[in-house]
mmCIF file of C-alpha atoms in Angstrom:
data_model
loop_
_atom_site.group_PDB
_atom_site.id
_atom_site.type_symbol
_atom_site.label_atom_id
_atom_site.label_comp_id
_atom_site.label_asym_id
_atom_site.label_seq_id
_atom_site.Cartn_x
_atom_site.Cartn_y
_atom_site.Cartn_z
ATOM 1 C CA UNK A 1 0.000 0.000 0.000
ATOM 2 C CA UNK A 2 1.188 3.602 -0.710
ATOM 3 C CA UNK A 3 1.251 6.211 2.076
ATOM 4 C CA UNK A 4 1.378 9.952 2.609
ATOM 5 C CA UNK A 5 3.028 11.551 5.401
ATOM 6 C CA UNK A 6 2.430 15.285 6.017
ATOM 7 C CA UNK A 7 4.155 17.229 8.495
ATOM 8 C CA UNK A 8 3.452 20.200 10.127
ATOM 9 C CA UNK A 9 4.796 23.220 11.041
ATOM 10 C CA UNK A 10 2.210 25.907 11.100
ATOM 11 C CA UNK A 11 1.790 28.154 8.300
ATOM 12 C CA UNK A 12 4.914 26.854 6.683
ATOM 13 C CA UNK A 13 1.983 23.918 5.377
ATOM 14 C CA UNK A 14 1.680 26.155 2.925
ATOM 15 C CA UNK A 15 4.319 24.410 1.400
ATOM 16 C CA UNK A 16 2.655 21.446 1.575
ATOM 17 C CA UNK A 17 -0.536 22.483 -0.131
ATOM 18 C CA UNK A 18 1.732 23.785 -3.213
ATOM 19 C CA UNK A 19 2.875 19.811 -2.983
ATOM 20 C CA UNK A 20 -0.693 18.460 -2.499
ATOM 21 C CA UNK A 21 -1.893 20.565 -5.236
ATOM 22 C CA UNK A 22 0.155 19.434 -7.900
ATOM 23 C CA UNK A 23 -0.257 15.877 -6.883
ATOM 24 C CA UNK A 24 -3.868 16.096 -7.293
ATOM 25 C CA UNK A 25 -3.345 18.062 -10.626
ATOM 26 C CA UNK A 26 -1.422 15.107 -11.794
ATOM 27 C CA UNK A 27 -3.840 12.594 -10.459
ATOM 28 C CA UNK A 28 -1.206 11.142 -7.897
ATOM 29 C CA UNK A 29 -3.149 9.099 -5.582
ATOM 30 C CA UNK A 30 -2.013 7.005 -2.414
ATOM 31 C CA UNK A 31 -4.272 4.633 -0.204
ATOM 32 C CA UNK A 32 -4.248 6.397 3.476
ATOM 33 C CA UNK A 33 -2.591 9.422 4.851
ATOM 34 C CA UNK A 34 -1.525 10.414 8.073
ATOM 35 C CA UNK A 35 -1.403 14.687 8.606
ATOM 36 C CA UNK A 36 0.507 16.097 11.953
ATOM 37 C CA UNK A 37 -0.972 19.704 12.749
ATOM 38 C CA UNK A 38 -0.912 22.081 9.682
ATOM 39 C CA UNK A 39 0.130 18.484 7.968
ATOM 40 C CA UNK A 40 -4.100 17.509 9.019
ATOM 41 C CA UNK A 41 -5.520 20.892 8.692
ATOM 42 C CA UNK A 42 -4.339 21.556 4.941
ATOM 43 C CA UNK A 43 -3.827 17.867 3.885
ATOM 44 C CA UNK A 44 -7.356 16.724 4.309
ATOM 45 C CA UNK A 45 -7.785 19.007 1.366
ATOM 46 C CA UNK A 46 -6.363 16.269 -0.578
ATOM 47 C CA UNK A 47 -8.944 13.782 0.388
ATOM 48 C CA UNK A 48 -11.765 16.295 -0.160
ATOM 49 C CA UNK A 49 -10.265 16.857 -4.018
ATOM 50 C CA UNK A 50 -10.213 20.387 -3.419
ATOM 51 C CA UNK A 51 -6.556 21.334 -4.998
ATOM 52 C CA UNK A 52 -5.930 25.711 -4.410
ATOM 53 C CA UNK A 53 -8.445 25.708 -1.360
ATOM 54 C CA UNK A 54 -5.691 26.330 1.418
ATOM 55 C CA UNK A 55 -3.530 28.635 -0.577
ATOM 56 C CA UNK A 56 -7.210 30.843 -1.796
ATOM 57 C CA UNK A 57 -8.462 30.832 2.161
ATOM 58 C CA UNK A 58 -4.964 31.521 4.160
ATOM 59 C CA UNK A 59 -4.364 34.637 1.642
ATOM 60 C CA UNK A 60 -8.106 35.784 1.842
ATOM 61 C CA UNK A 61 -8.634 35.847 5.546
ATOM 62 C CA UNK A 62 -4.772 35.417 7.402
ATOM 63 C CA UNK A 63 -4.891 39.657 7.978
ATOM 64 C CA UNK A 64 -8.482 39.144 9.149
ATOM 65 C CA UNK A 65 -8.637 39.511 13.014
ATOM 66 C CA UNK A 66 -11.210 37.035 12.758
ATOM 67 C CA UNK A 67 -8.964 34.084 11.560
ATOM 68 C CA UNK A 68 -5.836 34.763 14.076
ATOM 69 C CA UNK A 69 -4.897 37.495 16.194
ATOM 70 C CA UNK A 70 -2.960 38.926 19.638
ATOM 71 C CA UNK A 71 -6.599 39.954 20.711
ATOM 72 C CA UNK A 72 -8.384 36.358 20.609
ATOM 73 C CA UNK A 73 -5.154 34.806 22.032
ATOM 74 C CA UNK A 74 -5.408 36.779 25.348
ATOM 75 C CA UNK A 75 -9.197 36.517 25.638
ATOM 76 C CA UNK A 76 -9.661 33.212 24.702
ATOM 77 C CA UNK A 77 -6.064 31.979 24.509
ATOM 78 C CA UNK A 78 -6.512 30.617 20.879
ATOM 79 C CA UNK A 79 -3.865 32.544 18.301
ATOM 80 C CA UNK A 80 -6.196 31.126 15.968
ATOM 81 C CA UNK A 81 -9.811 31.936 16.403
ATOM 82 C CA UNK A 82 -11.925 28.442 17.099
ATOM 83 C CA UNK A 83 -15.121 29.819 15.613
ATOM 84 C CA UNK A 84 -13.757 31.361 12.560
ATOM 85 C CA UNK A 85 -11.787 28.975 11.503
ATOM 86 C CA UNK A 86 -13.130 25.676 11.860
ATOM 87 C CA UNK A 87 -16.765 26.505 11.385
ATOM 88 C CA UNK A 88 -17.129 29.907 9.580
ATOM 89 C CA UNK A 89 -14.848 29.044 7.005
ATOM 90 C CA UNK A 90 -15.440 25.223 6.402
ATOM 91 C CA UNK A 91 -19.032 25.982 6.692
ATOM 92 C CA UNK A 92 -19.730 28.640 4.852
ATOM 93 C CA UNK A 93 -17.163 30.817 3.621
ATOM 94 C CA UNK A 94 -14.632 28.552 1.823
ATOM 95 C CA UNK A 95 -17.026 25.069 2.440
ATOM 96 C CA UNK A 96 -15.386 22.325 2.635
ATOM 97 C CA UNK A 97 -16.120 19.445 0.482
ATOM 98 C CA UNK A 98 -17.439 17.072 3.570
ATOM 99 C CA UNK A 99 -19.172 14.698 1.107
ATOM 100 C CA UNK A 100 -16.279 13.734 -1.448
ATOM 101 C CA UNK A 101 -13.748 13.442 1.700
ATOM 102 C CA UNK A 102 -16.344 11.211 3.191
ATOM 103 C CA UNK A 103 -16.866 9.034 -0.632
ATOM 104 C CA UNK A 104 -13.037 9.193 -1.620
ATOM 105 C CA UNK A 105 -11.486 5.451 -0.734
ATOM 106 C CA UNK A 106 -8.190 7.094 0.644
ATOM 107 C CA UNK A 107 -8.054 6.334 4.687
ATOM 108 C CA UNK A 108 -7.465 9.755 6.326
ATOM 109 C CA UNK A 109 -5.457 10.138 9.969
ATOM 110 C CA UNK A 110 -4.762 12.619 12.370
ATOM 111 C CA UNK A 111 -1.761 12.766 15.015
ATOM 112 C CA UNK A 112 -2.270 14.854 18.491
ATOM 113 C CA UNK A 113 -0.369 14.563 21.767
ATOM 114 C CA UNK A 114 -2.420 13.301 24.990
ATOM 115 C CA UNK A 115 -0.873 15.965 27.608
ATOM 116 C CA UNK A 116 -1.841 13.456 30.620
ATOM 117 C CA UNK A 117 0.199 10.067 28.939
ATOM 118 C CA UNK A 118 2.835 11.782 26.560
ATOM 119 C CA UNK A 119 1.721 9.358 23.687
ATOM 120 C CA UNK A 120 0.553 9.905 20.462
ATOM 121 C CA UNK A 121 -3.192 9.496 19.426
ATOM 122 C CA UNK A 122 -3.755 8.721 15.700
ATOM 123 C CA UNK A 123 -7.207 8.904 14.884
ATOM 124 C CA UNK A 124 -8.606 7.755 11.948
ATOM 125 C CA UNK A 125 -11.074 11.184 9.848
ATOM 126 C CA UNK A 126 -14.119 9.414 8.649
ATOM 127 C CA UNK A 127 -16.888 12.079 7.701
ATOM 128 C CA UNK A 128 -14.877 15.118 7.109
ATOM 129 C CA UNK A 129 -17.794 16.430 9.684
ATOM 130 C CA UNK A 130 -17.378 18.854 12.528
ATOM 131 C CA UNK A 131 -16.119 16.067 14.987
ATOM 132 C CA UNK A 132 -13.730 15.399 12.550
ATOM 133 C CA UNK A 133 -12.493 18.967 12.453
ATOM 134 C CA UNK A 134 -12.277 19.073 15.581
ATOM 135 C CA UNK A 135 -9.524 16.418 15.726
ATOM 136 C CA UNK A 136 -7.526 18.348 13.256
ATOM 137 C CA UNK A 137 -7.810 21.213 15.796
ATOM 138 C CA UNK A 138 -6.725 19.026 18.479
ATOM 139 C CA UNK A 139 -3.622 18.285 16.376
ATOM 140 C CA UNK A 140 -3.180 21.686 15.211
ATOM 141 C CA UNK A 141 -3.207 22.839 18.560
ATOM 142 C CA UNK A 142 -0.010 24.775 19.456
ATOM 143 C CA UNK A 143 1.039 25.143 23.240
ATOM 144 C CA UNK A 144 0.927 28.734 24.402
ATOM 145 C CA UNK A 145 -1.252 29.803 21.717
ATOM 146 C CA UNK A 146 -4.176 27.525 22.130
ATOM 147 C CA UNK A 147 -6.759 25.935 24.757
ATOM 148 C CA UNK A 148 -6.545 22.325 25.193
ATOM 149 C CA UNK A 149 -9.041 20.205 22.962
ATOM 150 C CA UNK A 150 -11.216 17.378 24.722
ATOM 151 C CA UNK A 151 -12.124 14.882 22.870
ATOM 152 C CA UNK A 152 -12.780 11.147 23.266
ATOM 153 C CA UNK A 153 -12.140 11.466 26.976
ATOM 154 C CA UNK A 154 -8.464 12.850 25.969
ATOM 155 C CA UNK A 155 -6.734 15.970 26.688
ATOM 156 C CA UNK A 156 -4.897 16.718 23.742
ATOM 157 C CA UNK A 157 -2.512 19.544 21.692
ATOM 158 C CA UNK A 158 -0.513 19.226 18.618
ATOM 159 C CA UNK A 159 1.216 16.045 17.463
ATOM 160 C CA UNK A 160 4.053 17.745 16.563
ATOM 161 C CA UNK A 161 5.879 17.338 20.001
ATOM 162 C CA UNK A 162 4.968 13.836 19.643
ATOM 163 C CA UNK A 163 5.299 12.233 16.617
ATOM 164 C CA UNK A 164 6.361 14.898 13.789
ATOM 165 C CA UNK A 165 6.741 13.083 11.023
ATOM 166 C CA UNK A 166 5.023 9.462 11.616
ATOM 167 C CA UNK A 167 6.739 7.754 9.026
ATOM 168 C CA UNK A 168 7.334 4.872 11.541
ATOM 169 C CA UNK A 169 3.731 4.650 12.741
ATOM 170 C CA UNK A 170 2.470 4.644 9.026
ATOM 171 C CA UNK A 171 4.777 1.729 7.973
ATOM 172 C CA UNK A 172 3.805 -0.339 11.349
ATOM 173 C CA UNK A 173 0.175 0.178 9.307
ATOM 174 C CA UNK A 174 1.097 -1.791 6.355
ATOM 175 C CA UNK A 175 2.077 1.061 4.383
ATOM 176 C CA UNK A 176 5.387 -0.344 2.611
ATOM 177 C CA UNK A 177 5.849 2.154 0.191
ATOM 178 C CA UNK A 178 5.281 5.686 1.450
ATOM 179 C CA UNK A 179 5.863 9.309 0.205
ATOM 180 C CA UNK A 180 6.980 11.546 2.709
ATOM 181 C CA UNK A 181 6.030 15.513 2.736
ATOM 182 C CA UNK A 182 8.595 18.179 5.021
ATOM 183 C CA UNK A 183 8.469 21.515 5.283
ATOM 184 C CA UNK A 184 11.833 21.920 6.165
ATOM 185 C CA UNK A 185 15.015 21.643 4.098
ATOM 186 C CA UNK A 186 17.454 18.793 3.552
ATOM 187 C CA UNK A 187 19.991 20.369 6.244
ATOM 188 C CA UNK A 188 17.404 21.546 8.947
ATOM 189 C CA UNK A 189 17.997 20.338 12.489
ATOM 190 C CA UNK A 190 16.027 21.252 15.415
ATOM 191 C CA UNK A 191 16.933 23.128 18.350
ATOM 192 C CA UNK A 192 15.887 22.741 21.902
ATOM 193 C CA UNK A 193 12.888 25.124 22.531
ATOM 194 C CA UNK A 194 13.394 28.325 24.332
ATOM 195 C CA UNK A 195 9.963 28.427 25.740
ATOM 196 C CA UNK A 196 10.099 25.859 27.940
ATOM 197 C CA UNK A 197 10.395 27.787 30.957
ATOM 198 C CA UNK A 198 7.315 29.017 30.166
ATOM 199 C CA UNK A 199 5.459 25.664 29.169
ATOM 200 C CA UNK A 200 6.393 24.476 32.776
ATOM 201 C CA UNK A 201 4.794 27.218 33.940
ATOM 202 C CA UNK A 202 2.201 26.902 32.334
ATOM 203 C CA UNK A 203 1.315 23.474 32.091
ATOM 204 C CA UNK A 204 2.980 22.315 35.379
ATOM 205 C CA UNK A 205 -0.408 19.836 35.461
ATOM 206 C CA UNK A 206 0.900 18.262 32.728
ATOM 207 C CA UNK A 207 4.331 16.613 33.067
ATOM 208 C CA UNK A 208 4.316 14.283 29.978
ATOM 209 C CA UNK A 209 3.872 17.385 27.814
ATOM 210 C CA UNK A 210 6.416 19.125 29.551
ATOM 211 C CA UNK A 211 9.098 16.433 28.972
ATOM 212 C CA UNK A 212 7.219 15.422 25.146
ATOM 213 C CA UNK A 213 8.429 19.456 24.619
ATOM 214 C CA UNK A 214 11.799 19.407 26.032
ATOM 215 C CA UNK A 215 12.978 16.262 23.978
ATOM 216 C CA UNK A 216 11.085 17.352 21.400
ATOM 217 C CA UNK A 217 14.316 18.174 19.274
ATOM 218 C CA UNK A 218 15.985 15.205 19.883
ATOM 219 C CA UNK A 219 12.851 13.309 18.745
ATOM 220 C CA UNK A 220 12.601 15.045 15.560
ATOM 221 C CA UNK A 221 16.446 15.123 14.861
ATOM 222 C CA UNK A 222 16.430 11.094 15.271
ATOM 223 C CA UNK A 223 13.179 10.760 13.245
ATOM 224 C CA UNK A 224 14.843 12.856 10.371
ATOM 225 C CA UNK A 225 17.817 10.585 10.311
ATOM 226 C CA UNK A 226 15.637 7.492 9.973
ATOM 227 C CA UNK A 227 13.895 9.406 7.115
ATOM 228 C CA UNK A 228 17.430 9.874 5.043
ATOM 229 C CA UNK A 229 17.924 6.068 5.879
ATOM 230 C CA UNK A 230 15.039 4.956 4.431
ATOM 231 C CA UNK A 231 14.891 7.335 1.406
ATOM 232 C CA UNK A 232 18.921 6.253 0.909
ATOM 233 C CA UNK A 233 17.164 2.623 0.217
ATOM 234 C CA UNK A 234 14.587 3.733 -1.358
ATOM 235 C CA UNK A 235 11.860 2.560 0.864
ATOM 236 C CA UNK A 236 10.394 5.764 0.638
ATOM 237 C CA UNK A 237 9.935 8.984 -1.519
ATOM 238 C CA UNK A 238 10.668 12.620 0.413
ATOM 239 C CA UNK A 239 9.326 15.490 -0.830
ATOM 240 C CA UNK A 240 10.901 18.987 1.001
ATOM 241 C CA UNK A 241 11.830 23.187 0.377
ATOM 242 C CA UNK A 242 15.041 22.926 -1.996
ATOM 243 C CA UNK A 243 15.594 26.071 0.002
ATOM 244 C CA UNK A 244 14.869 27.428 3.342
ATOM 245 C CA UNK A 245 10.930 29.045 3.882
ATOM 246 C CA UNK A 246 11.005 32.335 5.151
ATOM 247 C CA UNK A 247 7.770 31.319 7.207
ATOM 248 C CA UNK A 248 6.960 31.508 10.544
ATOM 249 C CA UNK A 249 4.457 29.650 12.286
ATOM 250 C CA UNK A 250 2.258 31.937 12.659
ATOM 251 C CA UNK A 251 2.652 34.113 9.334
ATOM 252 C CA UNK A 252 0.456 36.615 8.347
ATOM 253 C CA UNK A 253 2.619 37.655 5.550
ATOM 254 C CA UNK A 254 1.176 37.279 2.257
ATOM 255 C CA UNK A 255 3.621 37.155 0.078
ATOM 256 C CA UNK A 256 5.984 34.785 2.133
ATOM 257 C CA UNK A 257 3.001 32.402 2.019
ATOM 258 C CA UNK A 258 2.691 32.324 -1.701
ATOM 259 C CA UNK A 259 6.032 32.017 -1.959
ATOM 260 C CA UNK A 260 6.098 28.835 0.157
ATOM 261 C CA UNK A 261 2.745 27.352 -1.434
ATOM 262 C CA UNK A 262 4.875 28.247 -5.110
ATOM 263 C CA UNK A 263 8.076 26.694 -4.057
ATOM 264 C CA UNK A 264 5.961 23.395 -2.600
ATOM 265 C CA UNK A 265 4.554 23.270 -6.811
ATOM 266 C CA UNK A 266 7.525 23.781 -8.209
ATOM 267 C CA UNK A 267 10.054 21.378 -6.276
ATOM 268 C CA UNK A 268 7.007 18.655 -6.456
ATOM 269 C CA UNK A 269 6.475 19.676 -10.710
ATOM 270 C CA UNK A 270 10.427 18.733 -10.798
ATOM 271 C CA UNK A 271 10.377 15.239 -8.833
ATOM 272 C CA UNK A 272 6.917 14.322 -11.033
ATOM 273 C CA UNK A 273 8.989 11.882 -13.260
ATOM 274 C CA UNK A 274 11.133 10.600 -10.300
ATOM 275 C CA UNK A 275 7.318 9.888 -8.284
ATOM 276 C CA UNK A 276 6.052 7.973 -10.759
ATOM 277 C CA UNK A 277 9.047 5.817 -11.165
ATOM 278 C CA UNK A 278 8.942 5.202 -7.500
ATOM 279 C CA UNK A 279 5.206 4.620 -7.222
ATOM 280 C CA UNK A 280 5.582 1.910 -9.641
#
């Protein structure tokens, strides 16, 4: 079976929706597909066959106060604004395609971290309904800018400090072939937080978070290496920036965002030939 990993990293998943877009352009298809954060809340766009849908809504509404701002992070401590985003938009200004995720054959996953246990939840996205949004915004779900999401008797926030790029989880599946989206470049490697001071403030409830985030790096910096090891014998196919994306996670800039979504089509338009060869 073929696989698709998507990773997150905030509005850099821009990126990935260039990638997604071209894939569905080209009528790439794979048989399930696990998203981490921005990995779940742009890829299921690929399972609802709606290719240009992240890149139209991010630059529409990302200076709107509505979609993100300072304002709704102190009052409600969500960066990004619950409401707005995962039922104003879906719903009715951008709708998203709830019936076609729900009839495409594609198997659909989501990664989050339970804060209580440290481990990884990956949930499987049926419906493409409002429960199942709000399992993307469980794994989407930054600490410090974001509530904690309840669901399924879990207390959960975003995969990312758990399982970044679930390449091993995905292969324990029966995924033996898998291609493998990053939003960071070949060189990247991750540095210890420097808000963890403030995490064990904040979440001082919460210990497995608190150590999830402080080994986070060292997580994510093995996880990469077993990526290169596979792709080296050609287990798998990896698809990431050819150079570094000026984009943070919480970008509002417009033109960095395009830039990223146009560097994700181009550097996937290149590897086309290579994809197919692997895929069969």
């Amino acid at each position: 079976m073929l696989g698709l990993v998507l990773e997150g990293g905030g509005m850099r998943g821009m990126y990935t929706a260039g990638v997604l877009d071209v894939m569905l352009e080209n009528n790439i298809m794979v048989d399930g597909i696990v998203g981490v954060s921005a990995g779940a809340v742009f890829g299921c766009n690929y399972k609802s066959r709606q290719p240009g849908r992240a890149i139209r809504y991010n630059l529409k509404y990302i200076g709107d106060k509505r979609y993100m701002s300072l304002k709704s992070l102190i009052l409600t401590g969500n960066y990004f604004v619950e409401d707005f985003c995962y039922h104003e938009i879906p719903e009715k200004l951008d709708p998203f395609d709830a019936e076609t995720f729900k009839s495409t054959p594609e198997k659909f996953y989501s990664v989050s971290l339970d804060i209580n246990t440290g481990e990884a939840v990956y949930h499987e996205l049926v419906n493409g309904d409002a429960d199942d949004l709000e399992w993307m915004r469980a794994s989407g779900s930054l600490p410090l800018a974001a509530t904690i999401v309840k669901k399924g008797g879990r207390e959960m926030l975003d995969g990312g400090m758990v399982d970044s790029i679930p390449i091993k989880w995905m292969q324990s599946q029966g995924y033996d072939k898998n291609i493998v989206v990053l939003t960071q470049p070949e060189d990247y490697v991750k540095e210890k937080s420097g808000v963890i001071p403030l995490v064990k403030l904040k979440y001082k409830k919460y210990p497995a978070l608190i150590e999830r985030m402080a080994n986070r790096h060292i997580m994510y910096n093995e996880t990469i290496e077993y990526v290169k090891s596979e792709k080296e014998k050609g287990n798998i196919f990896v698809i990431q920036p050819s150079r570094p994306l000026d984009v943070g996670r919480l970008e509002k800039d417009k033109t960095k965002l395009q830039a990223a979504y146009e560097t994700g089509r181009s550097d996937t338009e290149k590897l086309l030939a290579d994809l197919r060869n692997y895929m069969a």
